[in-house]
XYZ file of C-alpha atoms in Angstrom:
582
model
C -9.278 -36.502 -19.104
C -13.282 -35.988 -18.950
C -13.882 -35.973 -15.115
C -11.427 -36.290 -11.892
C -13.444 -37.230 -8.342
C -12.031 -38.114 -5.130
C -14.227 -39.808 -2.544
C -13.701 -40.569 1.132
C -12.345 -36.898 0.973
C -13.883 -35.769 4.600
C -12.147 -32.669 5.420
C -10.624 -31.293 2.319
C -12.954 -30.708 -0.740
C -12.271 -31.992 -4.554
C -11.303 -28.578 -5.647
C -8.271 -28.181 -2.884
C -6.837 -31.555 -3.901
C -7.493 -30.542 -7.453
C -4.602 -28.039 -6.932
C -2.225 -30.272 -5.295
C -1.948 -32.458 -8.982
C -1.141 -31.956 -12.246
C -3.806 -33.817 -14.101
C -6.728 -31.166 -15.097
C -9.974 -32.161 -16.352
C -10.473 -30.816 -20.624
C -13.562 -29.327 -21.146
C -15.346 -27.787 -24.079
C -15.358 -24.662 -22.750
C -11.457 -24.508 -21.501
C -10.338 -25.825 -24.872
C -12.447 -23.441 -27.264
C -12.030 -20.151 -25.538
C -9.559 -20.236 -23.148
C -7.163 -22.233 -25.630
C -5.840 -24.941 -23.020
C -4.130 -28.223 -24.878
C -6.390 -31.357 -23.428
C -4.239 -33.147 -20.757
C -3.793 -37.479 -21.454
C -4.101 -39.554 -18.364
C -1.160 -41.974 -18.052
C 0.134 -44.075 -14.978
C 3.228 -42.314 -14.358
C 1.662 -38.673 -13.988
C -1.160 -40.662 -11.977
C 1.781 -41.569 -9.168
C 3.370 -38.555 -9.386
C 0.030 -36.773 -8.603
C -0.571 -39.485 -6.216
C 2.539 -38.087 -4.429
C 1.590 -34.933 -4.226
C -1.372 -35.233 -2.784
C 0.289 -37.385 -0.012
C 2.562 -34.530 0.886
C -0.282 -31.952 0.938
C -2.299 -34.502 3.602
C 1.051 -34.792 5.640
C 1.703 -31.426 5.876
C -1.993 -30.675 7.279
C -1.131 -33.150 9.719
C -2.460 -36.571 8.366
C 0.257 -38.372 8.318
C -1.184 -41.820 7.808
C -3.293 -41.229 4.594
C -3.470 -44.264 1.848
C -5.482 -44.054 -1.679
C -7.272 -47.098 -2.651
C -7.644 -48.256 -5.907
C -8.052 -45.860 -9.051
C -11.507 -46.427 -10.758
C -10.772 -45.570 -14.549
C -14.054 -45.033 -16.741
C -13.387 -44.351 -20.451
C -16.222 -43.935 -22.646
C -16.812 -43.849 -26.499
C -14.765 -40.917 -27.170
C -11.877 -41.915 -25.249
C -12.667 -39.512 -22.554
C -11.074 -40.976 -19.242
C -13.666 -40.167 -15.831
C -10.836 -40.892 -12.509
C -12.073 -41.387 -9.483
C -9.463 -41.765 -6.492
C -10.311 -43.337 -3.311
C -8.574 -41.590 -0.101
C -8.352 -43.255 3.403
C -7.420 -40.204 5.331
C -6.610 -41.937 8.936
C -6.780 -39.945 11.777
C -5.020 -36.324 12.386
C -2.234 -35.851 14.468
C -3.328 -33.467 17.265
C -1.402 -31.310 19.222
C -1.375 -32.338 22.837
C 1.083 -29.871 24.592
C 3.011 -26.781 23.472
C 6.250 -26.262 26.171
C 8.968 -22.930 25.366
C 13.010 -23.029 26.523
C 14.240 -19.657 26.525
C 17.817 -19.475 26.490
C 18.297 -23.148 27.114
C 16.776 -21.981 31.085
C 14.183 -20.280 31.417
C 10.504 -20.650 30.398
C 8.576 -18.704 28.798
C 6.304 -17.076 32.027
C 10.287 -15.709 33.668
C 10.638 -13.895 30.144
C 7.466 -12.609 28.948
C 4.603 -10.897 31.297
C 1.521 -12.122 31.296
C -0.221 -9.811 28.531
C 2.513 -10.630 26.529
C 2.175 -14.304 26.879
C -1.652 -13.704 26.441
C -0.737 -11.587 23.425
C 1.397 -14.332 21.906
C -1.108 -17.123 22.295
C -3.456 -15.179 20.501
C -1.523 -14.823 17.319
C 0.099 -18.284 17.546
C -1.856 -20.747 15.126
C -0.596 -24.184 16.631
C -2.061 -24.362 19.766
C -3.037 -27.556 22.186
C -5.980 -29.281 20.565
C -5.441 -28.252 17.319
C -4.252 -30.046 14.365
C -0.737 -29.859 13.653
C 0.149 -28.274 10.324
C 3.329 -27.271 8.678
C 2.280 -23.935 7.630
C 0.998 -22.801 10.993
C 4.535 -24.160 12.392
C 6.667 -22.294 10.258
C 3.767 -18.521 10.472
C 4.575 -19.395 14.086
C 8.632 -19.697 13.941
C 8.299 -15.758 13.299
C 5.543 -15.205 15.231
C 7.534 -15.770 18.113
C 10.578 -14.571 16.995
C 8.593 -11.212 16.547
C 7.471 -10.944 20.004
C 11.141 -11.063 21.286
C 12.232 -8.467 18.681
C 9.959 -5.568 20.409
C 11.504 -6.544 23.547
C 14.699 -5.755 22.543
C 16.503 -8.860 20.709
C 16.881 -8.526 17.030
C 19.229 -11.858 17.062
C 16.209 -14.174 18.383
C 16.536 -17.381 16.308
C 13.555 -19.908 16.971
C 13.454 -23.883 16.283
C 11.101 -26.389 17.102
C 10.812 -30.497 17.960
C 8.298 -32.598 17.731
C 7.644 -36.050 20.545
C 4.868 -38.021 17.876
C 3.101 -40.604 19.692
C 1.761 -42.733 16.919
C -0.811 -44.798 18.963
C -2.132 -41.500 20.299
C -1.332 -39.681 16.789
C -0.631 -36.892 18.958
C 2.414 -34.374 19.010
C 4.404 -32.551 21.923
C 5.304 -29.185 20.296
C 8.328 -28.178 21.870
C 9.714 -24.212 21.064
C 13.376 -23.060 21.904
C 13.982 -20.014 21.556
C 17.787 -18.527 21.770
C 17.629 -14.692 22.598
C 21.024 -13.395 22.142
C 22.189 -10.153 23.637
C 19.748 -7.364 24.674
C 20.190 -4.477 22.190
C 19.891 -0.842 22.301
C 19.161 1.681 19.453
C 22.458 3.686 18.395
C 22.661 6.778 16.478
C 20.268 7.294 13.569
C 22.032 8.082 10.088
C 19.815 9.633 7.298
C 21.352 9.349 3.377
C 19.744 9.844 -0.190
C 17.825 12.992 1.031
C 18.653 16.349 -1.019
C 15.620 18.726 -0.953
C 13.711 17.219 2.402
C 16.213 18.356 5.971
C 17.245 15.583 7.626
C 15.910 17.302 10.977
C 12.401 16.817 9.245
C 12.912 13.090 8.942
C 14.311 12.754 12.268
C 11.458 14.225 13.476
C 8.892 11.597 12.482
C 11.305 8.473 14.849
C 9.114 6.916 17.240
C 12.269 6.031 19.187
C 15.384 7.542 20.814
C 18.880 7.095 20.643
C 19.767 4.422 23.690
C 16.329 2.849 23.704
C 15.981 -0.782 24.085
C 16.125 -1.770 20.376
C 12.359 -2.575 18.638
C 11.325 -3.544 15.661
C 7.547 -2.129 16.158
C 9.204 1.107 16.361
C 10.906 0.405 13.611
C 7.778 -0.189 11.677
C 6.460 2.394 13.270
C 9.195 4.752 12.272
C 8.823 3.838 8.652
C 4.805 4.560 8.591
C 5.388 8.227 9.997
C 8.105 8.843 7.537
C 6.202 7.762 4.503
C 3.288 9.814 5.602
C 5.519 12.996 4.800
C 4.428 11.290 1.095
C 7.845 13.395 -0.520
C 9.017 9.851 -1.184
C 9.521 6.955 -3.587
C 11.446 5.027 -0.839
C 12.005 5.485 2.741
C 13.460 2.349 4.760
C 14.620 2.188 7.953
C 16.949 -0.522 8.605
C 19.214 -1.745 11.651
C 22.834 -2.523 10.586
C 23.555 -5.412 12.140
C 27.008 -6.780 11.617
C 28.774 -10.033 12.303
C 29.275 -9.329 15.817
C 26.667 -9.568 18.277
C 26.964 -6.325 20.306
C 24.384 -4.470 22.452
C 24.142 -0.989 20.651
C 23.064 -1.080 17.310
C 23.095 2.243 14.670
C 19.887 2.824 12.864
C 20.250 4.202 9.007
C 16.970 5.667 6.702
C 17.403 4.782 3.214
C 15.399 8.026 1.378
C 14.624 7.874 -2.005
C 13.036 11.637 -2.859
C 10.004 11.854 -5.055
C 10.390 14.144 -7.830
C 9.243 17.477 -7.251
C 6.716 18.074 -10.188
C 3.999 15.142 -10.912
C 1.213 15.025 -13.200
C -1.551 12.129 -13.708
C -4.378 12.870 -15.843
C -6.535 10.032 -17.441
C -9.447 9.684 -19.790
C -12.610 7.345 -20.048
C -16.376 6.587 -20.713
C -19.439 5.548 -18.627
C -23.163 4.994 -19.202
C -23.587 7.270 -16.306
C -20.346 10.269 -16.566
C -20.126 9.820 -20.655
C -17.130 10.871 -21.985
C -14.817 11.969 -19.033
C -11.129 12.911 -18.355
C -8.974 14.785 -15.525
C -5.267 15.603 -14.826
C -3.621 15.753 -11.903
C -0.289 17.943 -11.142
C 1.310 18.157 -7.711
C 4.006 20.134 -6.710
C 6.581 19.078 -3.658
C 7.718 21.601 -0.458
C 5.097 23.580 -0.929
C 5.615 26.871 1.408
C 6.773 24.522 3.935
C 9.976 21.484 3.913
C 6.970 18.682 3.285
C 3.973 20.602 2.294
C 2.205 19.696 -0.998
C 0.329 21.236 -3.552
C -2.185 19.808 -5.825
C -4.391 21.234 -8.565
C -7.183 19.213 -9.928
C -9.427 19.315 -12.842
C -12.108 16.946 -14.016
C -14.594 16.986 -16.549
C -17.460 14.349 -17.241
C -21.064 14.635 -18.136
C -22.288 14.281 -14.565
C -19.325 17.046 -13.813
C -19.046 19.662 -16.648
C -16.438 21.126 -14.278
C -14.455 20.378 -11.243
C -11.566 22.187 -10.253
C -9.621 22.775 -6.922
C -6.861 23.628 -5.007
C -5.350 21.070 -2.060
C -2.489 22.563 0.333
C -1.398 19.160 2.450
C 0.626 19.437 5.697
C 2.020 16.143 6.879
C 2.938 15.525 10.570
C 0.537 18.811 11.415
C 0.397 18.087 14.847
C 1.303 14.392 15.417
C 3.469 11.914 13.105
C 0.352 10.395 11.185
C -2.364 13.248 10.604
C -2.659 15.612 7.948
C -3.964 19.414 7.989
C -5.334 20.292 4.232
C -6.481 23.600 2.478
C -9.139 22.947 -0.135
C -10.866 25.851 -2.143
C -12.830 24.345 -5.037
C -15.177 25.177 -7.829
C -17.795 22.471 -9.274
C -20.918 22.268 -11.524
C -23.219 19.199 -11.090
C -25.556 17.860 -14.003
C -27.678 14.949 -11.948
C -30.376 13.621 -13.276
C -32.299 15.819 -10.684
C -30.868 18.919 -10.341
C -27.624 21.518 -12.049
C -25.865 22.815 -8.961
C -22.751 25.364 -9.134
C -20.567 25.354 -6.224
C -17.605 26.993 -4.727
C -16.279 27.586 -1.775
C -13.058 26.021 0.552
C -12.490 23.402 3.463
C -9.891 23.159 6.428
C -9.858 19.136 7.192
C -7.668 17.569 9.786
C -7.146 13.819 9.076
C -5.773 11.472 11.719
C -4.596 7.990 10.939
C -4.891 5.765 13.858
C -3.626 2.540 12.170
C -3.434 0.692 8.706
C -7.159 0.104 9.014
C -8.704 2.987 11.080
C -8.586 6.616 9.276
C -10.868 9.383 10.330
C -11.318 12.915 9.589
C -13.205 16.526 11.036
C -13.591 19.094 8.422
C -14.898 22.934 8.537
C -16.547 23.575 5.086
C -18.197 26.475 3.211
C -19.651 27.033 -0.021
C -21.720 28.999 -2.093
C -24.292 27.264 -3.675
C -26.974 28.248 -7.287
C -29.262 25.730 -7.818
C -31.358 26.122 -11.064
C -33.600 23.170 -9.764
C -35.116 23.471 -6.507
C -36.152 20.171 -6.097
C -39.419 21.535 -4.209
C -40.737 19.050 -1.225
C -43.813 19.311 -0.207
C -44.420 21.630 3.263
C -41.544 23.921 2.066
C -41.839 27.427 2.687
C -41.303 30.398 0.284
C -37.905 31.116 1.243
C -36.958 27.497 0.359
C -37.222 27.838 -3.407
C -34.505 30.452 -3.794
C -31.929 29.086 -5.655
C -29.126 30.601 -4.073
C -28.063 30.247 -0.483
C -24.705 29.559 1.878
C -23.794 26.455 3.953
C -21.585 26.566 7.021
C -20.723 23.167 8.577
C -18.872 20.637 10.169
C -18.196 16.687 8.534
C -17.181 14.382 11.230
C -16.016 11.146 9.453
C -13.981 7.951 10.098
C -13.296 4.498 8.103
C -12.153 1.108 9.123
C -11.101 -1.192 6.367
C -9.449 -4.391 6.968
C -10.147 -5.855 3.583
C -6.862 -8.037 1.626
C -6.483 -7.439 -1.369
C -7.799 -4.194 -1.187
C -8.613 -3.621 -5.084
C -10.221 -7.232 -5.115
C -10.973 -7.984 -1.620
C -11.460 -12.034 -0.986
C -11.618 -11.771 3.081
C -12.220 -8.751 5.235
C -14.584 -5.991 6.414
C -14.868 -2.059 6.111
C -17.333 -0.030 8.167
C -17.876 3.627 7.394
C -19.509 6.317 9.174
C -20.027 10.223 8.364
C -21.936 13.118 9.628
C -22.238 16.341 9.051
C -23.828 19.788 10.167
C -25.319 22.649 9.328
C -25.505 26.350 10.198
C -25.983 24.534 13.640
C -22.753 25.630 15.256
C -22.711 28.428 13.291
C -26.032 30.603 13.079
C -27.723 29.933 9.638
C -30.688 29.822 7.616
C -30.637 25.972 6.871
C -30.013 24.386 9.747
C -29.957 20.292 9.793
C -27.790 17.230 10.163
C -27.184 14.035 7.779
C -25.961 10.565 8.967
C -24.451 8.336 6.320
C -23.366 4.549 7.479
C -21.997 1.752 5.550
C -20.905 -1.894 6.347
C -19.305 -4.199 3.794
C -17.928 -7.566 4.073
C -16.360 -10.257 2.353
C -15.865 -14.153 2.358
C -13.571 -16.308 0.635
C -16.533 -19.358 0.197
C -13.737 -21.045 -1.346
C -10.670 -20.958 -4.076
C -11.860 -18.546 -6.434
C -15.412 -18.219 -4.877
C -16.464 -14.714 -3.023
C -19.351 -13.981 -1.534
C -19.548 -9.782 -1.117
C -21.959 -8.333 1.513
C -23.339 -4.774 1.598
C -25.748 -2.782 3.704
C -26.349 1.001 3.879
C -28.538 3.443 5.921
C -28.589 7.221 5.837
C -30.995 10.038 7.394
C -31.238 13.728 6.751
C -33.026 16.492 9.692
C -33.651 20.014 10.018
C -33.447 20.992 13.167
C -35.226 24.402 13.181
C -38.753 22.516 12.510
C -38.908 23.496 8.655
C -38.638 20.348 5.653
C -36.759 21.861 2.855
C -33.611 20.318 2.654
C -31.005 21.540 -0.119
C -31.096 18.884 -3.204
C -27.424 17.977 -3.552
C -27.847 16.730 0.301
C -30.321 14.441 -0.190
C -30.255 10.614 -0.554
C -30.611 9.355 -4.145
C -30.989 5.950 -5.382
C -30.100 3.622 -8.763
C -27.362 3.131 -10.554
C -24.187 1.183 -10.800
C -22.992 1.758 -7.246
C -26.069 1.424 -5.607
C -29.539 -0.658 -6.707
C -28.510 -2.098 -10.256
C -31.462 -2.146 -12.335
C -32.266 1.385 -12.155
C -30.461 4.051 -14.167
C -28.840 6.457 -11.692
C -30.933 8.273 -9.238
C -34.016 7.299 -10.181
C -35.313 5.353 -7.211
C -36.880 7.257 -5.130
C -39.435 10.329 -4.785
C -40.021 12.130 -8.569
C -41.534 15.311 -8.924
C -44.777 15.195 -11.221
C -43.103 15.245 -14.209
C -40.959 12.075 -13.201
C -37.553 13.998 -12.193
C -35.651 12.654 -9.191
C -36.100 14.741 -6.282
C -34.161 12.961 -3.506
C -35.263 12.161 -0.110
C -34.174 12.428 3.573
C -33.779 8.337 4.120
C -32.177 5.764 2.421
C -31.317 1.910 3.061
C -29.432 -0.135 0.429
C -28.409 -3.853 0.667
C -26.352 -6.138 -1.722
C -25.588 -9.337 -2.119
C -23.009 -10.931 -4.728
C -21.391 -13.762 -5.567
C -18.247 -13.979 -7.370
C -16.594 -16.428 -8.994
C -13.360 -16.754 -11.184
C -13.135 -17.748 -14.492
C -9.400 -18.913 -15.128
C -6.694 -15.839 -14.660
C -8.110 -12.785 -15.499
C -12.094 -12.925 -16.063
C -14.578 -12.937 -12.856
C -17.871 -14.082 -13.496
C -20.858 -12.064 -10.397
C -24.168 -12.620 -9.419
C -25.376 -10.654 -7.615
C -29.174 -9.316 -6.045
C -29.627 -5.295 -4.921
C -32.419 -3.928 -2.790
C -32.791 -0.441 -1.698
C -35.400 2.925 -1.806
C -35.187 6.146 -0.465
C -37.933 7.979 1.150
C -39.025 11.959 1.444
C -39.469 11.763 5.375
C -36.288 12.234 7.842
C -35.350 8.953 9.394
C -38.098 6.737 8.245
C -37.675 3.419 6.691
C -40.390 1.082 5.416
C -38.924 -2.485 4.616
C -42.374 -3.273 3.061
C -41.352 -0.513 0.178
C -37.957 -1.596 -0.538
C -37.416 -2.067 -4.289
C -35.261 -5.328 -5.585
C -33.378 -5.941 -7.968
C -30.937 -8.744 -9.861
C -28.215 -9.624 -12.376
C -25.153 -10.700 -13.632
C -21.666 -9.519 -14.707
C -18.512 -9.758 -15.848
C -15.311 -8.185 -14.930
C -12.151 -8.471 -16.389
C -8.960 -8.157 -13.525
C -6.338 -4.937 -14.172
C -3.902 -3.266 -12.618
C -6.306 -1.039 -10.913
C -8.858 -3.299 -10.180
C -11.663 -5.187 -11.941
C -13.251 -3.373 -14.974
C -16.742 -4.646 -16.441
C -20.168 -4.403 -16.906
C -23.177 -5.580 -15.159
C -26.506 -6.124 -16.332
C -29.480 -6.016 -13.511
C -33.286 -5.599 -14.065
C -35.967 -5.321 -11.531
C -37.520 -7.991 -9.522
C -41.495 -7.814 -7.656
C -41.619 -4.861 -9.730
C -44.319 -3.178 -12.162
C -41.257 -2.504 -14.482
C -38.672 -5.031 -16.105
C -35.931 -3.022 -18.317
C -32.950 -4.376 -18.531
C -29.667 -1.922 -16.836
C -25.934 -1.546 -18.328
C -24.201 -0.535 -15.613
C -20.210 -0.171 -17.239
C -17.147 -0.094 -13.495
C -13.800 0.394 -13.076
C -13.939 -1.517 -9.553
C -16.269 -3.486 -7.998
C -19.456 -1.606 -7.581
C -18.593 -2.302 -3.603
């Protein structure tokens, strides 16, 4: 096989029906380095495939598709080009949805109206639409899942269809059989040794004699797993061969082990040589507290070493109170800073996607590079000097999967003060936004979207702003093409000196390249600029380039290679990730 085509193909492209068959296309390129045997063309698989692809239409709801006659080219070298004619017909629609309830009732005696509105919304067959088997069967549980978290965890859901084949239209008609209302019974807790049992029975969103739930349930499980002292923790109903109204509740735990260490070891462009370990202790002072001691060393980090005290459940089921004292050295490309100092951050988890965070910090700070701005004062070039602050922060990411996202969106937002709410000699506040987003384009096609914008004030009237909170630009996280930090203002000896503005913007393009190797383009733009809140578009600074990454475990790992574009200079950037660069 050379070549497969289909053509009269209207609503699903080559490539989708591609993966409905068994024939493949050989190519140069798949035989010779991704070792793949050339596939024969022969009648027999042709029908089979045929078949297939028959199926696939019927199940989207075109139940009337034919295939013309095969065109079969062979050329000199026995290469076969296919092309396959397909008369798709007309769809069947959906013309009415109806719901029995107990063989009685409809669905407005049994549901109130925000829960009706609630179900429609997450339904996927609706009146209109085409009918599909996949959106019938997501359904099926769909509704069974609205009458579990009103109290009936025997709900079993079936569905029949009235075709009319002039029309090619469909009545979609649900029934829905409810069984007995049930209530949650006692709560039994096994596989727990060092962790009380009061402590897990703490974190129930439910109470014994509630009506039964499984969003509680789920709920339940999320609180208890935020204790993080476990391998396992499931919550499960124990539902027997009887139907009966009161149902026990039992929480499976499986305890993590009390000592833990991770440590790793690597090598960037950027970091060099770099390695870190990880140990955390379990029940730390309190039944779920944990203790952590970290220590990293890179080139960009000669040292970084803390202390983290977590307290699940702090106040509510999902936040987190944490101690932090920590000691660091920094080796940018524009300054060597030596910190140390401690934070007190209270974390709140709203849901899966929504995490935010307010944090009391202080440090110490010796800066051996200034990083002078112009309009500084005197006092401004001492290289010592406190900070006293507060970082408000909070994410939303709704990406899937999250290491290699193909659909999805994350927003970010963090700010942070100084010496404003406490009396200082450095008073100012920085703004840091982010927006990414992603689209599946098609099967193994991703286009990745990316815009940032960040501004830095004092608010006492004076300009010097300490170097390690400025905005730097460049490197393999933010405007490939430049080597890391140095976009932006330079002193006059060419050293990065930050600025109080940034705006960064990518575009990429990824695409898969059988199994395990991704192939990105991509385009950056980006600058940063010395005055607070200030952003010229006309001085933005572009960039472009290519990669590879190679899919692990952990994520993608590769290397990019980006240059500048409408720009004086034209080197060509390595840029080595583990991880997308957003």
């Amino acid at each position: 096989m050379r070549k497969i085509k289909f053509t009269g193909n209207k609503h699903f492209p080559d490539y989708r029906l591609k993966d409905e068959i068994t024939i493949e296309s050989s190519t140069w390129f798949k035989e010779k380095i991704f070792g793949k045997e050339p596939v024969y063309y022969n009648e027999e698989l042709y029908s089979e495939d045929l078949q297939r692809i028959r199926i696939f239409y019927q199940k989207q709801g075109y139940l009337n598709v034919t295939f013309g006659h095969p065109k079969v080219v062979m050329n000199k070298r026995n290469k076969v080009k296919l092309t396959v004619p397909v008369v798709e017909g007309e769809p069947v629609l959906i013309s009415d949805i109806s719901y029995i309830v107990d063989s009685t009732y409809t669905i407005e005696q049994v549901l109130t109206d925000q829960e009706r509105k609630k179900l429609e919304f997450k339904t996927e067959a609706t009146a209109t639409k085409i009918f599909r088997d996949q959106a019938i069967t997501n359904d099926k549980i769909t509704i069974a899942e609205a009458f579990y978290d009103e109290g009936y965890p025997y709900t079993l859901v079936k569905h029949k269809l009235e075709v009319d084949t002039t029309l090619h239209s469909t009545q979609l008609n649900w029934y829905v059989n409810r069984g007995p209302k049930s209530y949650f019974g006692p709560t039994n807790v096994v596989g727990n040794s060092r962790i009380k049992t009061k402590s897990i029975l703490r974190q129930l969103d439910y109470n014994e004699g509630d009506v039964w739930s499984k969003k509680a349930i789920d709920q339940t499980q999320k609180q208890i797993f935020n204790q993080g002292n476990y391998r396992v923790a499931s919550v499960k109903t124990q539902i027997g061969t009887e139907l009966v109204d009161t149902l026990p509740m039992q929480i499976i735990i499986n305890e993590a082990p009390r000592w833990s260490i991770r440590f790793g070891a690597g090598y960037g462009r950027e970091d060099k040589i770099r390695a870190f370990t990880d140990v955390q202790y379990l029940s730390f002072l309190t039944n779920t507290g944990r203790l952590n001691f970290y220590a990293k060393h890179s080139g960009l980090e000669p040292y970084n070493l803390y202390l983290k005290f977590s307290q699940p459940s702090f106040l509510f089921p999902i936040n987190t109170l944490t101690l932090y004292p920590f000691m660091q050295r920094q080796n940018e490309p524009g300054y060597k800073i030596d910190r140390i100092g401690y934070s007190i951050t209270f974390l709140q988890n709203f849901s899966k996607e929504l995490n935010t965070s307010i944090a009391f910090i202080y440090e110490d700070v010796d800066v051996d590079t200034t990083g002078y701005m112009e309009g500084s004062s005197a006092k401004d070039t001492e290289t010592f000097y406190q900070k006293t602050g507060i970082a408000l922060g909070g994410i939303y990411n709704n990406t899937d999967p999250i290491l290699d996202p193909v659909q999805g969106f994350v927003v970010s937002f963090n700010t942070k003060t100084n010496d404003i709410l406490f009396s200082g000699d450095m008073p100012f506040f920085r703004v840091l936004t982010e927006f990414k987003t992603y689209v599946g384009l098609q099967k193994g096609v991703v286009l990745a979207l990316k815009a940032k914008m960040g501004g830095i004030k004092r608010t006492d009237g004076e300009v010097f702003i300490p170097v390690e909170e400025r905005f730097f630009a460049g490197g393999s996280h933010s405007v490939r093409g430049w080597s890391r930090s140095d976009l932006g203002p330079q002193d006059e000896d060419g050293t990065p000196i930050g600025g109080n503005s940034l705006l960064e913007s990518s575009a990429e393009l990824r695409f898969d390249l059988g199994r395990e190797l991704k192939l990105t383009v991509f385009a950056d733009a980006g600058n940063v600029w010395k005055d607070s809140f200030m952003y010229k578009l006309n001085d933005l600074h572009y960039s472009a380039g290519f990669g590879l990454k190679y899919k692990t475990v952990i994520g993608p790992a590769g290397i990019d290679f980006a240059r500048p574009v409408f720009d004086n200079t034209n080197k060509w950037q390595i840029h080595f990730n583990i991880g997308h660069s957003f």
